[in-house]
Coordinates of C-alpha atoms in Angstrom, one line a residue:
Chain A
M1 CA 48.4 -0.8 53.5
A2 CA 50.8 -3.5 54.5
G3 CA 48.1 -6.1 54.3
S4 CA 47.3 -5.3 50.7
T5 CA 50.8 -5.7 49.4
D6 CA 51.0 -9.0 51.2
G7 CA 47.7 -9.9 49.5
G8 CA 49.3 -9.7 46.1
G9 CA 51.9 -12.2 47.2
L10 CA 49.3 -14.5 48.5
L11 CA 47.6 -14.7 45.2
A12 CA 50.8 -15.7 43.5
R13 CA 51.0 -18.6 45.9
L14 CA 47.3 -19.4 45.2
L15 CA 47.8 -20.0 41.6
P16 CA 48.8 -23.6 40.7
S17 CA 51.4 -22.4 38.2
R18 CA 53.7 -21.3 41.0
S19 CA 54.6 -24.5 42.6
R20 CA 54.9 -23.2 46.2
G21 CA 53.3 -24.6 49.2
N22 CA 52.1 -28.2 49.4
L23 CA 49.6 -30.0 47.4
Q24 CA 46.7 -29.3 49.8
D25 CA 47.3 -25.6 49.5
Q26 CA 47.4 -25.8 45.8
I27 CA 44.0 -27.5 45.7
Y28 CA 42.7 -25.0 48.2
G29 CA 43.9 -22.2 46.0
L30 CA 42.3 -23.7 43.0
I31 CA 38.9 -24.1 44.7
L32 CA 39.1 -20.4 45.8
L33 CA 39.9 -19.4 42.3
V34 CA 36.8 -21.3 41.0
F35 CA 34.6 -19.4 43.5
G36 CA 36.2 -16.1 42.7
L37 CA 35.8 -16.6 38.9
S38 CA 32.2 -17.7 39.3
L39 CA 31.2 -14.0 39.5
P40 CA 32.7 -12.9 36.2
V41 CA 31.4 -16.1 34.6
L42 CA 27.9 -15.4 35.9
F43 CA 28.2 -11.8 34.7
L44 CA 29.3 -12.9 31.3
F45 CA 26.5 -15.4 31.1
I46 CA 23.9 -12.7 32.0
V47 CA 25.2 -10.5 29.2
L48 CA 25.2 -13.3 26.6
R49 CA 21.8 -14.7 27.6
I50 CA 20.0 -11.3 27.4
G51 CA 22.0 -10.3 24.4
S52 CA 21.2 -13.4 22.4
E53 CA 17.5 -13.2 23.3
S54 CA 17.4 -9.6 21.9
Q55 CA 19.0 -10.5 18.7
L56 CA 15.7 -10.8 16.8
A57 CA 14.7 -7.3 17.7
I58 CA 18.1 -5.8 17.1
E59 CA 18.1 -7.3 13.6
A60 CA 14.5 -6.2 12.9
F61 CA 14.8 -2.6 14.1
G62 CA 18.5 -1.7 14.2
W63 CA 19.1 1.8 15.8
G64 CA 15.6 2.8 15.0
F65 CA 14.6 0.9 18.1
I66 CA 15.9 3.6 20.4
T67 CA 14.7 6.5 18.3
S68 CA 11.2 5.4 17.6
Q69 CA 8.3 6.5 19.7
E70 CA 5.8 3.9 18.4
W71 CA 5.0 1.1 20.9
N72 CA 2.2 -0.9 19.4
P73 CA 2.5 -4.7 20.0
V74 CA -0.6 -5.4 18.0
L75 CA 0.9 -3.9 14.9
R76 CA 4.3 -5.3 15.8
E77 CA 5.8 -1.8 16.0
F78 CA 8.4 -1.5 18.8
G79 CA 10.2 1.7 19.7
A80 CA 11.8 2.2 23.1
L81 CA 12.2 5.9 23.2
P82 CA 9.2 6.6 25.5
F83 CA 10.6 4.2 28.0
I84 CA 14.2 5.5 27.8
F85 CA 12.7 9.0 28.2
G86 CA 10.6 8.0 31.2
T87 CA 13.5 6.2 32.9
V88 CA 16.0 9.0 32.4
V89 CA 13.7 11.9 33.2
S90 CA 12.2 10.3 36.4
S91 CA 15.6 9.4 37.7
F92 CA 17.1 12.8 37.1
L93 CA 14.1 14.5 38.7
A94 CA 14.5 12.2 41.6
L95 CA 18.2 13.2 41.9
V96 CA 17.2 16.9 41.8
I97 CA 14.9 16.3 44.8
A98 CA 17.1 13.9 46.6
V99 CA 20.6 15.4 46.5
P100 CA 19.8 18.7 48.3
L101 CA 17.8 16.9 51.0
S102 CA 20.4 14.2 51.4
V103 CA 23.3 16.7 51.7
G104 CA 21.2 18.8 54.1
L105 CA 20.5 15.8 56.2
A106 CA 24.2 14.7 56.1
I107 CA 25.4 18.2 57.1
F108 CA 22.8 18.3 59.9
L109 CA 24.0 14.9 61.2
T110 CA 27.7 15.5 61.0
E111 CA 28.0 19.2 61.9
L112 CA 25.0 20.2 63.9
A113 CA 23.1 17.5 65.7
P114 CA 24.1 16.4 69.2
R115 CA 24.9 12.7 69.5
W116 CA 21.6 11.8 71.2
L117 CA 19.7 13.1 68.2
A118 CA 22.1 12.1 65.4
G119 CA 22.0 8.4 66.3
P120 CA 18.2 7.9 66.1
I121 CA 17.9 10.0 62.9
A122 CA 20.7 8.0 61.2
F123 CA 18.9 4.8 62.3
A124 CA 15.6 6.2 60.9
T125 CA 17.2 6.8 57.5
E126 CA 18.5 3.3 57.5
L127 CA 15.0 2.1 58.1
L128 CA 13.9 4.0 55.0
A129 CA 16.4 1.9 53.0
A130 CA 15.0 -1.3 54.5
I131 CA 11.4 -0.8 53.3
P132 CA 10.7 -3.1 50.3
S133 CA 10.0 -1.4 47.0
V134 CA 6.6 -2.9 46.7
V135 CA 5.6 -1.3 50.1
Y136 CA 6.7 2.1 48.8
G137 CA 4.5 1.4 45.8
L138 CA 1.5 0.5 48.0
W139 CA 1.9 3.6 50.0
G140 CA 2.4 5.6 46.8
I141 CA -0.9 4.4 45.3
F142 CA -3.1 5.1 48.3
V143 CA -1.4 8.0 50.1
M144 CA 1.2 9.9 48.1
V145 CA -0.5 10.0 44.7
P146 CA -3.9 11.3 45.9
W147 CA -2.1 13.9 48.1
L148 CA 0.2 15.1 45.2
R149 CA -2.8 15.2 42.9
F150 CA -5.1 17.3 45.0
T151 CA -2.7 19.4 47.0
I152 CA 0.1 20.1 44.6
Q153 CA -0.8 19.2 41.0
E154 CA -4.4 20.6 40.7
P155 CA -3.7 24.0 42.2
L156 CA -0.4 24.4 40.2
S157 CA -2.1 23.2 37.0
R158 CA -5.0 25.6 37.4
R159 CA -2.7 28.5 38.1
F160 CA 0.2 28.0 35.8
G161 CA -1.0 25.3 33.4
D162 CA -1.6 27.7 30.5
T163 CA 1.8 29.4 30.7
I164 CA 4.3 26.7 31.8
P165 CA 4.4 23.5 29.7
F166 CA 5.8 21.5 32.6
L167 CA 2.7 22.2 34.7
E168 CA 0.0 21.9 32.0
G169 CA -2.8 19.6 31.4
P170 CA -5.1 17.6 33.7
A171 CA -3.6 16.4 37.0
Y172 CA -3.7 12.7 36.7
G173 CA -2.0 11.9 40.0
F174 CA -0.3 8.8 38.5
S175 CA 2.4 10.8 36.7
M176 CA 6.0 11.5 36.1
M177 CA 6.0 13.7 39.2
S178 CA 4.7 10.9 41.4
G179 CA 7.4 8.5 40.0
A180 CA 10.2 11.0 40.6
V181 CA 9.0 11.8 44.2
I182 CA 8.8 8.1 45.2
L183 CA 12.2 7.4 43.6
S184 CA 13.7 10.4 45.5
I185 CA 12.4 9.0 48.9
M186 CA 14.0 5.7 48.0
I187 CA 17.4 6.9 47.1
I188 CA 17.9 9.5 49.9
P189 CA 19.2 6.9 52.4
F190 CA 22.0 5.9 50.0
I191 CA 23.1 9.4 49.0
S192 CA 23.0 10.7 52.6
A193 CA 24.9 7.7 53.9
V194 CA 27.7 8.2 51.4
T195 CA 27.7 12.0 52.0
R196 CA 27.9 11.5 55.8
E197 CA 30.8 9.1 55.3
V198 CA 32.8 11.6 53.2
L199 CA 32.0 14.5 55.5
D200 CA 33.2 12.5 58.4
A201 CA 36.4 11.9 56.5
V202 CA 37.2 15.7 56.2
P203 CA 40.3 16.2 58.5
R204 CA 39.6 17.9 61.8
E205 CA 42.5 20.2 61.2
Q206 CA 40.9 21.6 58.1
R207 CA 37.7 22.4 60.0
E208 CA 39.6 23.9 63.0
A209 CA 41.8 26.0 60.7
S210 CA 38.7 27.4 59.1
L211 CA 37.0 28.2 62.4
A212 CA 40.2 29.7 63.8
L213 CA 40.3 32.1 60.8
G214 CA 36.9 33.4 61.9
A215 CA 34.5 31.4 59.7
T216 CA 31.0 30.7 60.9
R217 CA 29.9 27.1 61.2
W218 CA 28.1 27.4 57.9
E219 CA 31.1 29.1 56.1
M220 CA 33.3 26.3 57.4
T221 CA 30.9 23.7 56.0
W222 CA 30.4 25.4 52.7
Q223 CA 33.9 26.6 52.0
V224 CA 36.0 23.8 53.5
A225 CA 34.1 20.6 54.3
L226 CA 31.8 20.4 51.2
P227 CA 34.5 21.1 48.6
Y228 CA 36.8 18.5 50.2
A229 CA 34.0 15.9 50.2
M230 CA 32.6 16.9 46.8
P231 CA 33.9 14.0 44.6
G232 CA 32.5 11.5 47.2
I233 CA 29.1 13.3 47.2
I234 CA 29.0 13.2 43.4
G235 CA 29.9 9.5 43.6
G236 CA 27.1 9.0 46.1
A237 CA 24.6 10.8 43.8
I238 CA 25.6 8.7 40.8
L239 CA 25.2 5.6 43.0
G240 CA 21.7 6.8 43.8
L241 CA 21.1 7.5 40.1
G242 CA 22.0 3.9 39.4
R243 CA 19.4 2.7 41.9
A244 CA 16.8 5.0 40.6
L245 CA 17.3 3.9 37.0
G246 CA 16.8 0.2 37.8
E247 CA 14.0 0.7 40.4
T248 CA 10.9 -1.2 39.3
M249 CA 8.0 -1.9 41.6
A250 CA 7.4 1.4 43.3
I251 CA 7.7 3.5 40.2
T252 CA 5.6 1.0 38.1
M253 CA 2.8 1.4 40.7
V254 CA 2.7 5.3 40.6
I255 CA 4.0 6.6 37.2
G256 CA 0.8 5.8 35.3
N257 CA 2.3 3.5 32.6
R258 CA 1.5 5.3 29.4
P259 CA 4.1 5.1 26.6
D260 CA 3.9 8.8 25.7
I261 CA 6.5 11.5 25.8
A262 CA 4.8 14.4 27.5
A263 CA 6.3 17.7 28.6
S264 CA 4.0 18.0 31.6
L265 CA 5.1 16.6 35.0
F266 CA 1.5 15.8 35.7
A267 CA 1.1 13.5 32.7
P268 CA 1.6 9.7 33.0
G269 CA 4.9 8.2 31.8
Y270 CA 6.5 4.8 31.5
T271 CA 9.9 3.5 32.3
M272 CA 12.0 0.6 30.9
A273 CA 11.8 -1.3 34.2
S274 CA 8.0 -0.8 34.3
V275 CA 7.3 -2.0 30.8
L276 CA 9.3 -5.1 31.6
A277 CA 7.3 -5.7 34.8
N278 CA 4.0 -5.1 33.1
E279 CA 4.3 -6.7 29.7
F280 CA 6.9 -9.5 29.9
T281 CA 4.5 -12.2 31.0
E282 CA 1.9 -11.2 28.4
A283 CA 4.3 -10.9 25.5
T284 CA 3.0 -12.9 22.6
G285 CA 5.2 -13.6 19.6
A286 CA 8.9 -13.9 19.3
L287 CA 9.4 -10.3 18.2
Y288 CA 7.5 -8.8 21.1
L289 CA 9.5 -10.9 23.6
S290 CA 12.7 -10.0 21.8
A291 CA 11.9 -6.3 21.9
L292 CA 11.4 -6.5 25.7
M293 CA 14.7 -8.3 26.0
E294 CA 16.4 -5.5 24.1
I295 CA 14.9 -3.0 26.5
A296 CA 16.3 -5.1 29.4
L297 CA 19.7 -5.1 27.6
I298 CA 19.6 -1.3 27.2
L299 CA 18.6 -0.8 30.9
F300 CA 21.4 -3.2 31.9
G301 CA 23.9 -1.3 29.8
I302 CA 22.9 2.2 31.2
T303 CA 22.9 1.1 34.8
I304 CA 26.3 -0.6 34.4
I305 CA 27.8 2.5 32.9
V306 CA 26.4 4.7 35.6
N307 CA 27.7 2.3 38.3
I308 CA 31.2 2.2 36.8
M309 CA 31.2 6.0 36.9
A310 CA 30.2 6.0 40.5
Q311 CA 32.8 3.4 41.5
F312 CA 35.5 5.3 39.7
L313 CA 34.7 8.5 41.6
V314 CA 34.4 6.7 45.0
W315 CA 37.6 4.9 44.2
R316 CA 39.4 8.2 43.5
V317 CA 38.2 9.6 46.8
A318 CA 39.3 6.5 48.7
K319 CA 42.7 6.8 47.0
Q320 CA 43.0 10.5 48.0
G321 CA 42.1 9.6 51.6
G322 CA 44.9 7.0 51.6
R323 CA 47.6 9.5 50.9
Chain B
M1 CA 28.8 49.4 60.8
A2 CA 27.3 51.1 63.8
S3 CA 28.2 54.8 63.6
S4 CA 28.8 55.3 67.3
T5 CA 31.7 52.8 67.4
P6 CA 34.9 53.3 65.3
T7 CA 35.5 50.4 63.0
A8 CA 39.1 49.9 64.2
E9 CA 38.0 49.5 67.8
R10 CA 35.4 46.9 66.8
Q11 CA 38.0 44.7 65.1
V12 CA 40.2 44.9 68.1
T13 CA 37.5 43.8 70.5
G14 CA 36.7 40.9 68.2
G15 CA 33.1 41.7 67.1
G16 CA 34.1 41.0 63.5
I17 CA 31.2 38.8 62.3
S18 CA 28.7 40.9 60.4
T19 CA 25.0 40.5 60.9
R20 CA 24.7 39.2 57.3
R21 CA 27.1 36.4 57.9
K22 CA 25.4 35.5 61.1
L23 CA 22.1 35.5 59.4
V24 CA 23.3 33.3 56.5
N25 CA 24.8 30.9 59.1
Q26 CA 21.5 30.7 61.0
V27 CA 19.3 30.3 57.9
M28 CA 21.4 27.7 56.2
L29 CA 21.9 25.6 59.3
T30 CA 18.2 25.8 60.0
L31 CA 17.6 24.6 56.4
T32 CA 19.7 21.5 57.0
G33 CA 17.4 20.8 60.0
V34 CA 14.4 21.3 57.7
A35 CA 15.8 18.9 55.2
S36 CA 16.2 16.3 57.9
V37 CA 12.6 16.7 59.0
L38 CA 11.4 16.4 55.3
V39 CA 13.3 13.1 55.0
L40 CA 11.8 11.7 58.1
I41 CA 8.2 12.6 57.2
P42 CA 7.7 9.9 54.6
L43 CA 9.1 7.3 57.0
L44 CA 6.7 8.3 59.7
L45 CA 3.8 8.4 57.3
I46 CA 4.6 5.0 55.8
F47 CA 4.7 3.4 59.3
Y48 CA 1.6 5.2 60.4
Y49 CA -0.4 4.0 57.4
L50 CA 1.0 0.5 57.7
L51 CA -0.2 0.3 61.3
A52 CA -3.5 2.1 60.7
A53 CA -4.5 0.3 57.6
G54 CA -2.8 -3.0 58.1
A55 CA -2.9 -4.0 61.7
G56 CA -6.7 -4.5 61.8
S57 CA -6.6 -7.3 59.2
I58 CA -3.9 -9.3 61.0
N59 CA -5.4 -12.2 62.9
L60 CA -4.8 -15.9 63.3
D61 CA -6.4 -16.7 60.0
F62 CA -3.9 -14.4 58.2
F63 CA -1.1 -16.8 59.2
T64 CA -2.9 -20.1 58.8
Q65 CA -5.4 -19.8 55.9
L66 CA -5.0 -19.6 52.1
P67 CA -6.1 -16.4 50.3
A68 CA -9.8 -16.3 50.0
P69 CA -11.4 -15.7 46.5
V70 CA -12.7 -12.2 45.7
G71 CA -15.8 -11.4 47.6
E72 CA -15.4 -14.0 50.3
P73 CA -14.5 -12.6 53.7
G74 CA -11.6 -14.0 55.7
G75 CA -8.7 -16.0 54.3
G76 CA -5.1 -15.4 54.9
M77 CA -1.6 -15.5 53.4
A78 CA -0.1 -18.5 55.0
N79 CA 1.1 -19.9 51.7
A80 CA 2.8 -16.6 50.8
I81 CA 4.5 -16.4 54.1
V82 CA 5.8 -19.9 53.8
G83 CA 6.7 -19.2 50.1
T84 CA 8.8 -16.2 51.0
L85 CA 10.6 -18.1 53.7
S86 CA 11.3 -21.0 51.4
L87 CA 12.5 -18.7 48.6
V88 CA 14.8 -16.8 50.9
L89 CA 16.2 -20.0 52.6
L90 CA 16.8 -21.8 49.3
A91 CA 18.4 -18.6 47.8
G92 CA 20.7 -18.6 50.8
A93 CA 21.5 -22.2 50.4
I94 CA 22.5 -21.7 46.8
G95 CA 24.1 -18.3 47.1
I96 CA 25.9 -18.2 50.4
P97 CA 28.5 -20.9 49.8
I98 CA 29.5 -19.4 46.5
A99 CA 29.5 -15.8 47.9
V100 CA 31.6 -16.7 51.0
G101 CA 34.1 -18.7 48.8
A102 CA 34.3 -15.7 46.5
G103 CA 34.7 -13.3 49.4
V104 CA 37.6 -15.4 50.9
F105 CA 39.1 -15.4 47.4
L106 CA 39.0 -11.6 47.2
A107 CA 40.5 -11.2 50.7
E108 CA 43.4 -13.5 49.8
A109 CA 43.8 -12.1 46.3
G110 CA 44.1 -8.6 47.7
R111 CA 45.0 -5.8 45.3
S112 CA 46.3 -8.1 42.6
P113 CA 45.0 -7.5 39.0
L114 CA 42.8 -10.6 39.2
G115 CA 41.5 -9.6 42.7
N116 CA 40.7 -6.1 41.5
F117 CA 38.9 -7.4 38.4
V118 CA 36.7 -9.8 40.4
R119 CA 36.0 -7.1 43.0
F120 CA 35.0 -4.7 40.2
I121 CA 32.7 -7.3 38.7
A122 CA 31.1 -7.9 42.1
D123 CA 30.4 -4.2 42.5
V124 CA 29.0 -3.9 39.0
M125 CA 26.8 -6.9 39.7
N126 CA 25.5 -5.2 42.8
G127 CA 24.1 -2.5 40.5
I128 CA 22.2 -4.8 38.1
P129 CA 18.5 -3.9 38.3
S130 CA 16.5 -6.6 40.0
I131 CA 14.1 -6.8 37.1
V132 CA 16.9 -7.6 34.7
T133 CA 18.0 -10.4 37.1
G134 CA 14.5 -11.7 36.9
I135 CA 14.5 -11.7 33.1
F136 CA 17.9 -13.3 32.9
V137 CA 16.7 -16.2 35.2
W138 CA 13.5 -16.5 33.1
A139 CA 15.6 -16.8 29.9
W140 CA 17.9 -19.3 31.6
I141 CA 16.0 -21.5 34.1
V142 CA 12.3 -21.0 33.3
V143 CA 12.7 -21.5 29.6
W144 CA 14.9 -24.5 30.3
M145 CA 12.5 -26.1 32.8
G146 CA 9.5 -25.0 30.8
R147 CA 7.7 -23.6 33.8
F148 CA 7.8 -21.1 36.6
S149 CA 9.1 -22.5 39.8
L150 CA 10.4 -22.2 43.4
L151 CA 13.8 -23.1 42.1
A152 CA 13.9 -20.4 39.5
G153 CA 12.7 -17.8 42.0
S154 CA 15.4 -18.9 44.5
I155 CA 18.1 -18.7 41.8
A156 CA 17.0 -15.2 40.9
L157 CA 17.3 -14.1 44.5
A158 CA 20.6 -15.9 44.8
V159 CA 22.0 -14.0 41.9
M160 CA 21.2 -10.8 43.8
L161 CA 22.6 -12.1 47.0
I162 CA 26.0 -13.4 45.7
P163 CA 27.7 -10.0 45.0
M164 CA 26.4 -8.5 48.2
V165 CA 27.7 -11.3 50.5
T166 CA 30.9 -11.6 48.5
R167 CA 31.9 -8.0 49.3
T168 CA 30.9 -8.1 53.0
T169 CA 32.7 -11.4 53.5
E170 CA 35.8 -10.0 51.9
E171 CA 35.7 -6.9 54.2
M172 CA 35.1 -9.0 57.3
V173 CA 38.0 -11.5 56.5
R174 CA 40.3 -8.5 55.9
L175 CA 39.5 -7.1 59.3
V176 CA 41.0 -10.2 61.0
P177 CA 44.3 -9.1 62.4
R178 CA 47.4 -10.2 60.5
E179 CA 49.0 -11.5 63.7
L180 CA 46.2 -14.2 64.0
R181 CA 46.9 -15.5 60.5
E182 CA 50.6 -15.4 61.0
G183 CA 50.2 -17.2 64.3
G184 CA 48.6 -20.0 62.4
V185 CA 51.2 -20.2 59.7
A186 CA 54.0 -20.0 62.4
L187 CA 52.4 -23.1 64.1
G188 CA 53.0 -24.9 60.8
F189 CA 49.4 -24.9 59.6
T190 CA 48.8 -25.1 55.9
R191 CA 47.2 -22.1 54.3
W192 CA 43.8 -23.7 54.0
R193 CA 43.7 -24.8 57.6
T194 CA 44.8 -21.3 58.7
T195 CA 41.9 -19.9 56.8
L196 CA 39.2 -22.4 57.7
G197 CA 40.4 -23.0 61.3
I198 CA 41.5 -19.5 62.4
V199 CA 40.6 -16.7 60.0
L200 CA 37.0 -17.7 59.2
P201 CA 36.0 -18.4 62.8
A202 CA 37.4 -15.0 63.8
A203 CA 35.4 -13.3 61.1
K204 CA 32.3 -15.4 61.6
S205 CA 30.1 -12.9 63.3
G206 CA 30.9 -10.2 60.7
I207 CA 30.2 -12.6 57.8
L208 CA 26.9 -13.6 59.4
T209 CA 25.9 -10.0 59.7
G210 CA 26.5 -9.5 56.1
I211 CA 24.5 -12.6 55.2
L212 CA 21.6 -11.5 57.4
V213 CA 21.5 -8.0 55.8
A214 CA 21.5 -9.6 52.3
L215 CA 18.7 -12.0 53.3
A216 CA 16.7 -9.1 54.6
R217 CA 17.1 -7.3 51.4
I218 CA 16.1 -10.2 49.1
A219 CA 13.1 -11.1 51.3
G220 CA 11.4 -7.9 50.2
E221 CA 12.2 -8.2 46.5
T222 CA 9.3 -8.4 44.0
A223 CA 10.7 -7.7 40.6
P224 CA 13.0 -10.8 40.3
L225 CA 10.1 -13.1 41.3
L226 CA 7.5 -11.8 38.7
F227 CA 8.8 -14.1 36.0
T228 CA 10.4 -16.8 38.1
A229 CA 8.4 -17.8 41.2
F230 CA 5.3 -16.2 39.5
G231 CA 2.9 -16.8 42.4
N232 CA 0.4 -19.5 43.3
P233 CA -2.9 -19.3 45.1
F234 CA -2.5 -22.7 46.7
W235 CA 0.0 -24.5 48.9
E236 CA 3.0 -25.7 47.1
W237 CA 6.2 -27.4 48.3
R238 CA 7.7 -28.8 45.1
L239 CA 10.9 -27.2 43.7
N240 CA 9.5 -27.3 40.1
E241 CA 6.2 -25.6 40.7
P242 CA 5.3 -21.9 40.9
I243 CA 5.2 -20.6 44.5
S244 CA 3.5 -17.7 46.2
A245 CA 5.5 -14.9 47.9
L246 CA 4.4 -12.0 50.1
P247 CA 5.8 -9.2 47.9
L248 CA 4.1 -10.8 44.8
L249 CA 0.7 -10.9 46.7
I250 CA 1.2 -7.3 47.9
Y251 CA 1.7 -6.2 44.3
Q252 CA -1.2 -8.2 43.0
Y253 CA -3.6 -7.0 45.7
A254 CA -2.4 -3.3 45.6
I255 CA -3.2 -2.9 41.9
S256 CA -6.5 -4.8 42.2
P257 CA -9.8 -2.9 42.4
Y258 CA -11.1 -4.5 45.6
D259 CA -11.1 -2.7 48.9
E260 CA -10.8 -5.9 50.8
W261 CA -7.7 -6.8 48.9
H262 CA -6.2 -3.4 49.6
R263 CA -6.7 -4.0 53.3
L264 CA -4.9 -7.3 52.9
A265 CA -2.1 -5.7 51.0
W266 CA -1.5 -3.3 53.9
A267 CA -1.6 -6.2 56.3
A268 CA 0.8 -8.2 54.2
S269 CA 3.2 -5.2 53.9
L270 CA 3.2 -4.9 57.7
V271 CA 4.1 -8.6 58.1
L272 CA 6.7 -8.3 55.3
I273 CA 8.3 -5.3 56.9
G274 CA 8.2 -7.1 60.3
M275 CA 10.1 -10.0 58.8
V276 CA 12.7 -7.7 57.1
L277 CA 13.2 -5.6 60.2
A278 CA 13.5 -8.7 62.4
I279 CA 16.3 -10.0 60.2
S280 CA 18.0 -6.6 60.0
L281 CA 17.8 -5.9 63.7
M282 CA 19.2 -9.4 64.4
A283 CA 22.1 -8.4 62.3
R284 CA 22.5 -5.1 64.0
F285 CA 22.1 -5.8 67.6
I286 CA 22.7 -9.5 68.5
I287 CA 25.8 -10.0 66.4
K288 CA 28.8 -7.9 67.2
N289 CA 32.1 -8.1 65.4
P290 CA 35.0 -7.7 67.8
Y291 CA 37.3 -6.3 65.0
R292 CA 34.7 -4.0 63.5
D293 CA 34.3 -1.4 66.3
R294 CA 38.0 -0.8 66.5

């Protein structure tokens, strides 16, 4: 705490307008300032560059771009709705799978597992985060998708396909479901790491008070630790959502890449990141390219809003902890 | 609720936890264990398949030969391995100086409005999807140069690396005890000499860890390279020519229809993960920050 107030004073001395310190330090401060400002400048440059490249599509289609389902480059019809749908649905489904598992894992590690077991498991989940996206995709194509298709999708579709629209239709394997599952595996390490951190931050006294009142271990976790850590867990989940929204290679390789809006989880889908990966190098004509740029702009906007939300929540928890 | 024992007496002897509560406790805690096992299964499966499907195709040729055309046996991925290394090293050469400078700036700027703003931007940049970074660099460098190139690929990876290393550098510099810094100032050092001569050396190992973690992460990236480095079936050393990279080859081979290429994709994945883990483990075990572990 003391360090941070001191930091504010340091900056004042860094700025050349305040003529404190000697010339060398002023130059040093100026150089640091240039380094520091390079990030906002780069950020602004990214926004402007992608924004100006999308101009053509924005002028041609207006708001219709995000409400139209037609994606036909040959006829020069460009509507982004199927991709927005695919990105949002696959990411939310991934969260639905990943959050309970991550929280369960975090509770197991913080409340239950002995040290000799918790260490290796935590290390293993870190390994999960180190696997490159394209390797997840490779494994998805040859191992996960066939397994999901024949063990999960086909029996479910045969049994419930006629009555439940989410489970209807032929089991393609390469589908929304496969995309969501691979995303969930990829974001679990992030959500569980944040959850563990906030569970560890729950004061010992709170736990002990709860146990002393006669709560079981689970009641203590459920009624005391989890509510205390909840804002942080939500922040972690939103952070995971941000990753899932922008994830490209793995989901492109398993989601099937068909620009349709289907109710069934077994039908192929398409995401914004996937259409960029697949079609960007083949885009012929200025309008096609500009439409893809606008998709990049939308994806950029959505992930940034989600990340700001997550940061705000995590920042609030950090502030609470400081008091 | 056993009828033979009066309720009051049970409470006095302390047997107050009902069977239902005990059961809920047992079931829920078991479920957390089940969740942990479920999370670990994909990890084990991925490593099992990598070894089972990939290890057989790794031999000396893999590290020394160019990729063979479809149908021809043999061949290797030497150019892709070298390509990945050059991309990562060049990205580091471009990104690390900027990131370390920005990190020191953040540590010195502290909680001032400008410091908060730059920190916020760094965190937001950390969340930019890698494919968007690739498209940005395409629209900037590739369009400007008129071609895909090693330079464009490295810049794309550097754009990803900068916010990561900026934040870890800041944290590591902040961990350096105040007394050390004050000691420098008390000896009459100027601010820049205190930072360069005392603070940065003290934070060195931590900063290096952050750099290694970031390098490990960008080494496995595919999406930013699709429209920048592009890939190349031959040897290439020049900055302004397209270059091959392991992740790009894995992607290309994985979605191809040839069994032989699928085998090579597994082998390349094994090598790529080996590289990534080697860098990560280096960061984890060899380098220890004296101020980090309290």
